PDB file of C-alpha atoms in Angstrom:
ATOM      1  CA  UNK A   1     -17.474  -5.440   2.292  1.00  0.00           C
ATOM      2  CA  UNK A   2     -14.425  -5.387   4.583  1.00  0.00           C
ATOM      3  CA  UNK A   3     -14.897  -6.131   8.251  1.00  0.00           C
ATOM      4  CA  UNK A   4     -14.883  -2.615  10.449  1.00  0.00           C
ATOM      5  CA  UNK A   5     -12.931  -4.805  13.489  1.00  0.00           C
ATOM      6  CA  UNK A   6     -10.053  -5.019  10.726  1.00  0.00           C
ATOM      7  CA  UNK A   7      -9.937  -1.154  10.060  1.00  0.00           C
ATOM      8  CA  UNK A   8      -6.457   0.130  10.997  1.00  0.00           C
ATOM      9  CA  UNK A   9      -6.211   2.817  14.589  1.00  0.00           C
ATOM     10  CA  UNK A  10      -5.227   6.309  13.189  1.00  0.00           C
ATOM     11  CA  UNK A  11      -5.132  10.073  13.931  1.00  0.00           C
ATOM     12  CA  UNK A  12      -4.911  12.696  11.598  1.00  0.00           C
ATOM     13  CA  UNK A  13      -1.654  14.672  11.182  1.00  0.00           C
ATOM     14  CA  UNK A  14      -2.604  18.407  10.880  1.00  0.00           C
ATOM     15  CA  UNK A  15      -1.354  20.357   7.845  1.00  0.00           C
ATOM     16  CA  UNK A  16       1.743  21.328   7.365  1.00  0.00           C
ATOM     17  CA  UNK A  17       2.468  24.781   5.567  1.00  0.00           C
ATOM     18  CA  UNK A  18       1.702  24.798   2.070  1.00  0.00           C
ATOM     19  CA  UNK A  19      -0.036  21.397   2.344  1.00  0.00           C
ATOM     20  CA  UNK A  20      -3.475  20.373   0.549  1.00  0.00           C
ATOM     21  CA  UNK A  21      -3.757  16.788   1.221  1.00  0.00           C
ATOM     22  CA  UNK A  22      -4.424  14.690   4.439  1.00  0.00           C
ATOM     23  CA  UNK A  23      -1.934  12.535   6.454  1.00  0.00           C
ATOM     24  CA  UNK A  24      -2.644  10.103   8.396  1.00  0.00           C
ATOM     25  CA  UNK A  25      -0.880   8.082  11.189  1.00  0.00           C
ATOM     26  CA  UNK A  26      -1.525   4.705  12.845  1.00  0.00           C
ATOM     27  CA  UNK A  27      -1.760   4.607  16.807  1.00  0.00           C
ATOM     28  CA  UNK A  28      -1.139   1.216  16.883  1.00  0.00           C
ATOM     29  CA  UNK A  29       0.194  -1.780  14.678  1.00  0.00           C
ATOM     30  CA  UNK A  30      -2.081  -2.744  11.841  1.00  0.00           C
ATOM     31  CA  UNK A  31      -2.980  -6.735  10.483  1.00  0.00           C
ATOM     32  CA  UNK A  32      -3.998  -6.742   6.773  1.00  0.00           C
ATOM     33  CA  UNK A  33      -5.725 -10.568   6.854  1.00  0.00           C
ATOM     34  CA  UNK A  34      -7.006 -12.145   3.366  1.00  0.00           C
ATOM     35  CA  UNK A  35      -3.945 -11.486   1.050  1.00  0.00           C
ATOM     36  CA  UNK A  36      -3.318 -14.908   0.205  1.00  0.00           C
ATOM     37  CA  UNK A  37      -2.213 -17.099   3.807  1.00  0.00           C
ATOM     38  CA  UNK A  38      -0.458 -13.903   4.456  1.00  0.00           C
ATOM     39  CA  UNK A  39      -1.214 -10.944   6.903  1.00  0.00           C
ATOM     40  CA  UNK A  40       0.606  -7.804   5.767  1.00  0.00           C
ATOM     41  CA  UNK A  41       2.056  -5.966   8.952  1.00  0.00           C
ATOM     42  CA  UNK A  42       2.200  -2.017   8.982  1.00  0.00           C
ATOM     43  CA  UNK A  43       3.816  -0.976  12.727  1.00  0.00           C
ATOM     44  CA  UNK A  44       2.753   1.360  14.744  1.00  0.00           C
ATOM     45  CA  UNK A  45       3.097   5.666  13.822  1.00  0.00           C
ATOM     46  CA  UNK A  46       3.569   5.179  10.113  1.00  0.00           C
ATOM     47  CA  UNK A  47       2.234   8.114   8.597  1.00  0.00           C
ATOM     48  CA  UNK A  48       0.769   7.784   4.899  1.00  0.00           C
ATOM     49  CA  UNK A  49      -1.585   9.818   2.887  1.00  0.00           C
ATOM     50  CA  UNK A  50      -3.698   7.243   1.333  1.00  0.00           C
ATOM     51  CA  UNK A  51      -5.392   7.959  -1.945  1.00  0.00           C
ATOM     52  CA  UNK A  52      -3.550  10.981  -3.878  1.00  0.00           C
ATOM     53  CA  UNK A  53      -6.660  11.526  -5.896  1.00  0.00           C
ATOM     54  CA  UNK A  54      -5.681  13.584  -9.012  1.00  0.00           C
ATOM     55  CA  UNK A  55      -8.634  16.893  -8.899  1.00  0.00           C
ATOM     56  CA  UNK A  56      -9.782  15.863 -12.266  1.00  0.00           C
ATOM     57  CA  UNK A  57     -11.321  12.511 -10.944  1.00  0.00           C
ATOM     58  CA  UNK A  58     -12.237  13.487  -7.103  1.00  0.00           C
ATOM     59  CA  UNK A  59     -15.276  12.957  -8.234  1.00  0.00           C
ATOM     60  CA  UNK A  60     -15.033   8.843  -8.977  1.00  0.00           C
ATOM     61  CA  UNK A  61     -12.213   8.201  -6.163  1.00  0.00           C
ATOM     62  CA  UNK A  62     -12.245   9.840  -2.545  1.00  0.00           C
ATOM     63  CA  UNK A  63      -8.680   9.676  -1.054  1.00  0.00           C
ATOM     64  CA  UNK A  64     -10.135   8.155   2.070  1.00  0.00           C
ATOM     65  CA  UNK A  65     -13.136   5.929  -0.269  1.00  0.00           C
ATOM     66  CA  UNK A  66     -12.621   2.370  -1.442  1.00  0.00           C
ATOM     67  CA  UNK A  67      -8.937   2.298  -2.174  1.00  0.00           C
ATOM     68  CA  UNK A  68      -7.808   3.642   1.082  1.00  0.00           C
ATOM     69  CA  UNK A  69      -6.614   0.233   2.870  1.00  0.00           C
ATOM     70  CA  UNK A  70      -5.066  -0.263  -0.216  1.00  0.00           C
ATOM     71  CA  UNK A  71      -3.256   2.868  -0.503  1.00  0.00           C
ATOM     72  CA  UNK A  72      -2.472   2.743   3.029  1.00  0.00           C
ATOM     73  CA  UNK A  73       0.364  -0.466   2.099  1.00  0.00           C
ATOM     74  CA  UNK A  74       1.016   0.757  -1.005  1.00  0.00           C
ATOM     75  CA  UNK A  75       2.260   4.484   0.369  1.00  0.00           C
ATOM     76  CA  UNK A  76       4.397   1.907   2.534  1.00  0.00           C
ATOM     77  CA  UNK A  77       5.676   0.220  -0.108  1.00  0.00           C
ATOM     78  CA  UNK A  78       6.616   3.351  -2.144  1.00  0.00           C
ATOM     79  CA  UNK A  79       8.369   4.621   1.014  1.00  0.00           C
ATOM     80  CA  UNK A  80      10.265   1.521   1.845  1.00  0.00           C
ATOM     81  CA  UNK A  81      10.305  -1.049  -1.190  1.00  0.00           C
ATOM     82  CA  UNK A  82       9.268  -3.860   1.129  1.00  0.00           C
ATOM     83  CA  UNK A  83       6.499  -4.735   3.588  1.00  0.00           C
ATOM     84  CA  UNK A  84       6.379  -6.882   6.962  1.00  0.00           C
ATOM     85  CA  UNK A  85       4.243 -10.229   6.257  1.00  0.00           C
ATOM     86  CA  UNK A  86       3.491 -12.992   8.642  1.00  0.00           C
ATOM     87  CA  UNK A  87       2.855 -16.066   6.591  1.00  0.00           C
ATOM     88  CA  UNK A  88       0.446 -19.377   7.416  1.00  0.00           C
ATOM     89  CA  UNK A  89      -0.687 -17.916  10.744  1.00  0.00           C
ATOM     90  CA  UNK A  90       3.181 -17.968  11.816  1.00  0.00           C
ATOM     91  CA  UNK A  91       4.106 -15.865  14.758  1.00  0.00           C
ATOM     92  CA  UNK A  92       7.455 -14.572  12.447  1.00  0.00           C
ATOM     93  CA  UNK A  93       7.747 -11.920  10.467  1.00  0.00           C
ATOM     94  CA  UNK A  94       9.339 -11.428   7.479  1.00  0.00           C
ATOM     95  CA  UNK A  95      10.482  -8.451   5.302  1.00  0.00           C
ATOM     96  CA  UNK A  96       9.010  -8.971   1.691  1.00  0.00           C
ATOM     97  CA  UNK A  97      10.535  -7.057  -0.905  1.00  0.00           C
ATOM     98  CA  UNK A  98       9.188  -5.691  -3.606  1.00  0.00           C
ATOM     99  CA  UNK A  99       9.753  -3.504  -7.056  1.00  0.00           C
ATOM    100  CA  UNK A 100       7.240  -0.591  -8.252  1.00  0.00           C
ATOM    101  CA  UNK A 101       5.474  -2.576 -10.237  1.00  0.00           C
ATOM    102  CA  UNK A 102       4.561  -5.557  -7.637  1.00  0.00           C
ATOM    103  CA  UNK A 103       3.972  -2.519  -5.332  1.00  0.00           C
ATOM    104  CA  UNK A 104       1.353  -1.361  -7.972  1.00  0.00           C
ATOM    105  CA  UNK A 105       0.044  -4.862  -8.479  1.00  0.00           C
ATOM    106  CA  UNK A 106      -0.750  -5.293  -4.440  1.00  0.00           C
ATOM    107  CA  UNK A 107      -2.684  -2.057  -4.730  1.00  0.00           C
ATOM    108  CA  UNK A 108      -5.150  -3.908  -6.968  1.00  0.00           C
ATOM    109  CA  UNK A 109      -5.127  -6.837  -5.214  1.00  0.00           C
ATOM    110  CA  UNK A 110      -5.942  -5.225  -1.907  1.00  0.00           C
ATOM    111  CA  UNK A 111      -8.581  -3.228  -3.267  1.00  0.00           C
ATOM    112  CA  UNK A 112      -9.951  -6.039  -4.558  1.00  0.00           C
ATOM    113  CA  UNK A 113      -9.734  -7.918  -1.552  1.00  0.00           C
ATOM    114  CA  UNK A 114     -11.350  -5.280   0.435  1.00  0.00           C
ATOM    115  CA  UNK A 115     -14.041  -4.141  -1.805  1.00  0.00           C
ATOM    116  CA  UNK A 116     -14.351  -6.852  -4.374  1.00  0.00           C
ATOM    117  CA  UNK A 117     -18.042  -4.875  -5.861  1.00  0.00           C
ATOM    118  CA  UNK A 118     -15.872  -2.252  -7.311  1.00  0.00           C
ATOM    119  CA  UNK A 119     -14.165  -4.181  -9.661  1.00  0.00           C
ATOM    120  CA  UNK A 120     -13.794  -1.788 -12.947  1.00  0.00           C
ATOM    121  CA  UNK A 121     -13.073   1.523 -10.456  1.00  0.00           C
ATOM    122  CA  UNK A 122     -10.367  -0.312  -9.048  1.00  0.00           C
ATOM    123  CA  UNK A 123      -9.273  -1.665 -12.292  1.00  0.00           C
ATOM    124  CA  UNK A 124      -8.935   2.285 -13.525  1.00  0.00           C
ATOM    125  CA  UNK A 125      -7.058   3.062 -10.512  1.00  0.00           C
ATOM    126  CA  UNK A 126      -4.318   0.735 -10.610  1.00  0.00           C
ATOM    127  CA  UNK A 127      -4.082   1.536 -14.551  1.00  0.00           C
ATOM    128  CA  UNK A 128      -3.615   5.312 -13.770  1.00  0.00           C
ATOM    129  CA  UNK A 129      -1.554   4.332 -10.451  1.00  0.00           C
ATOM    130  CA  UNK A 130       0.609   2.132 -12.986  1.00  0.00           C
ATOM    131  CA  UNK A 131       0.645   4.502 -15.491  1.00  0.00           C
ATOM    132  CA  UNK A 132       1.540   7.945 -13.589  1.00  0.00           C
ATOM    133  CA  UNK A 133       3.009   6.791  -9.871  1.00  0.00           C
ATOM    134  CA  UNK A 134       6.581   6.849 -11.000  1.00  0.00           C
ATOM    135  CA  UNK A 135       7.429  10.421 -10.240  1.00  0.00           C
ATOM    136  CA  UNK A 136       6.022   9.445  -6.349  1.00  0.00           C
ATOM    137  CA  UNK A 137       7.942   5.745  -6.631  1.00  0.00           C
ATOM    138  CA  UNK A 138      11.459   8.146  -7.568  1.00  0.00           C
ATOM    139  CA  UNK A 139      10.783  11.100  -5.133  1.00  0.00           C
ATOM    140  CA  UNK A 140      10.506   8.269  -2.192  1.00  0.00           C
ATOM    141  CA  UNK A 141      13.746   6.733  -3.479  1.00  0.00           C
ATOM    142  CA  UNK A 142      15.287  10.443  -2.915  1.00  0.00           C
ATOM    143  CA  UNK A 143      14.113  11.456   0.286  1.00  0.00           C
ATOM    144  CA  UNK A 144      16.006  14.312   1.750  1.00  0.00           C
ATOM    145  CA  UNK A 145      19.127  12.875  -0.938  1.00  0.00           C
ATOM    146  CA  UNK A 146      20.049  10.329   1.378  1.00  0.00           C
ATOM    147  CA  UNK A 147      18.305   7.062   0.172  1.00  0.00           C
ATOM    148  CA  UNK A 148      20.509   4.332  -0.051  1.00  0.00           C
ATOM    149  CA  UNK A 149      17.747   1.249  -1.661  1.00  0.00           C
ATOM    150  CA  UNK A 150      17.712  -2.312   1.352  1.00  0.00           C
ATOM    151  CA  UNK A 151      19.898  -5.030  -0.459  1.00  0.00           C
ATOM    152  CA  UNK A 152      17.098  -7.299  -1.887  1.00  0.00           C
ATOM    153  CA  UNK A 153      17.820 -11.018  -0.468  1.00  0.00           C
ATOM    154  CA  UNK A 154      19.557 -13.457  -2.641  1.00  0.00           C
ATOM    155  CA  UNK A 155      17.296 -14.873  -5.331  1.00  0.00           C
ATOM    156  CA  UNK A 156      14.733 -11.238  -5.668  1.00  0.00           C
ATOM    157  CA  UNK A 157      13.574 -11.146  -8.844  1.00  0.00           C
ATOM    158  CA  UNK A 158      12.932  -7.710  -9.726  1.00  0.00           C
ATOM    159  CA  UNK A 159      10.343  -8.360 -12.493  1.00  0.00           C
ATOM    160  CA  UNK A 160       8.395 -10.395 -10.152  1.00  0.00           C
ATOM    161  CA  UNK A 161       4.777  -9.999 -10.406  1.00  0.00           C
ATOM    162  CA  UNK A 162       1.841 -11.902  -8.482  1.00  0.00           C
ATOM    163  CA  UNK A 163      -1.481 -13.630 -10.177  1.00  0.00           C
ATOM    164  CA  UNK A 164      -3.585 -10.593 -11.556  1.00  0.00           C
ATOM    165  CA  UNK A 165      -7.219 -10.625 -11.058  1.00  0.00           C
ATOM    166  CA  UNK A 166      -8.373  -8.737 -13.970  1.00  0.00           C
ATOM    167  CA  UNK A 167      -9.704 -11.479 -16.334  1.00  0.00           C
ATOM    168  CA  UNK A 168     -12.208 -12.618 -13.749  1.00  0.00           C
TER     169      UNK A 168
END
């Protein structure tokens, strides 16, 4: 079970008109430790949602249950296409891009990393995630019609994928 003294700082965001689902927003910058010899950095006030639990299986996930730390990167990946990660206990950070699929891939993995007893409920979620988050991967890329995608560094490879844990 994940350490409580790693749990990210956050207040609530009160509903909006017309809105059914929790947001969330960090009071203060946030250290994911354990993926890899990388911490993943998510700065201060980002507002996420975590889980969107489809109604038909609130019953198996809670939006704020096991696969909220997870969700909590992935909503920033969605929204940005790349993460802050501070490698070998270096001081520097770097900007790590990635494509839906690697975004859906760290999902799993952080799940897993977090809550490593729930192996086949995470495995379902990432399937379904992988299988039905495109519509919420294109409306980030649309935002208010103004997105215009970062310029991946030299050398990104799109189809890039990292070791999958599901054959333990």
């Amino acid at each position: 079970m994940l350490d409580k003294s790693k749990m990210p700082r956050m207040i609530p965001i009160p509903f909006a008109n017309g809105e059914s689902h929790r947001k969330w927003m960090l009071t203060e910058e946030w250290f994911f430790h354990g993926w890899g010899d990388c911490a993943i950095l998510i700065e201060k006030d980002f507002i996420f949602n975590g889980a969107s639990i489809p109604k038909v299986f609130s019953n198996v996930f809670a939006s704020t249950g096991i696969l909220f730390l997870a969700a909590l990167i992935h909503d920033h990946l969605y929204q940005y296409r790349w993460m802050w990660i501070i490698e070998n206990c270096d001081s520097e950070r770097k900007k790590f891009y990635v494509s839906r699929d690697l975004a859906d891939v760290i999902f799993g993995e952080i799940a897993l990393i977090s809550y490593p007893n729930n192996r086949k409920s995470i495995w379902l979620a990432k399937t379904l995630l992988s299988a039905g988050g495109s519509s919420a991967w294109n409306s980030c890329r649309k935002i208010e019609g103004n997105y215009v995608p970062p310029k991946p560094p030299d050398g990104f490879d799109e189809n890039y994928a990292t070791k999958e844990h599901w054959d333990d």
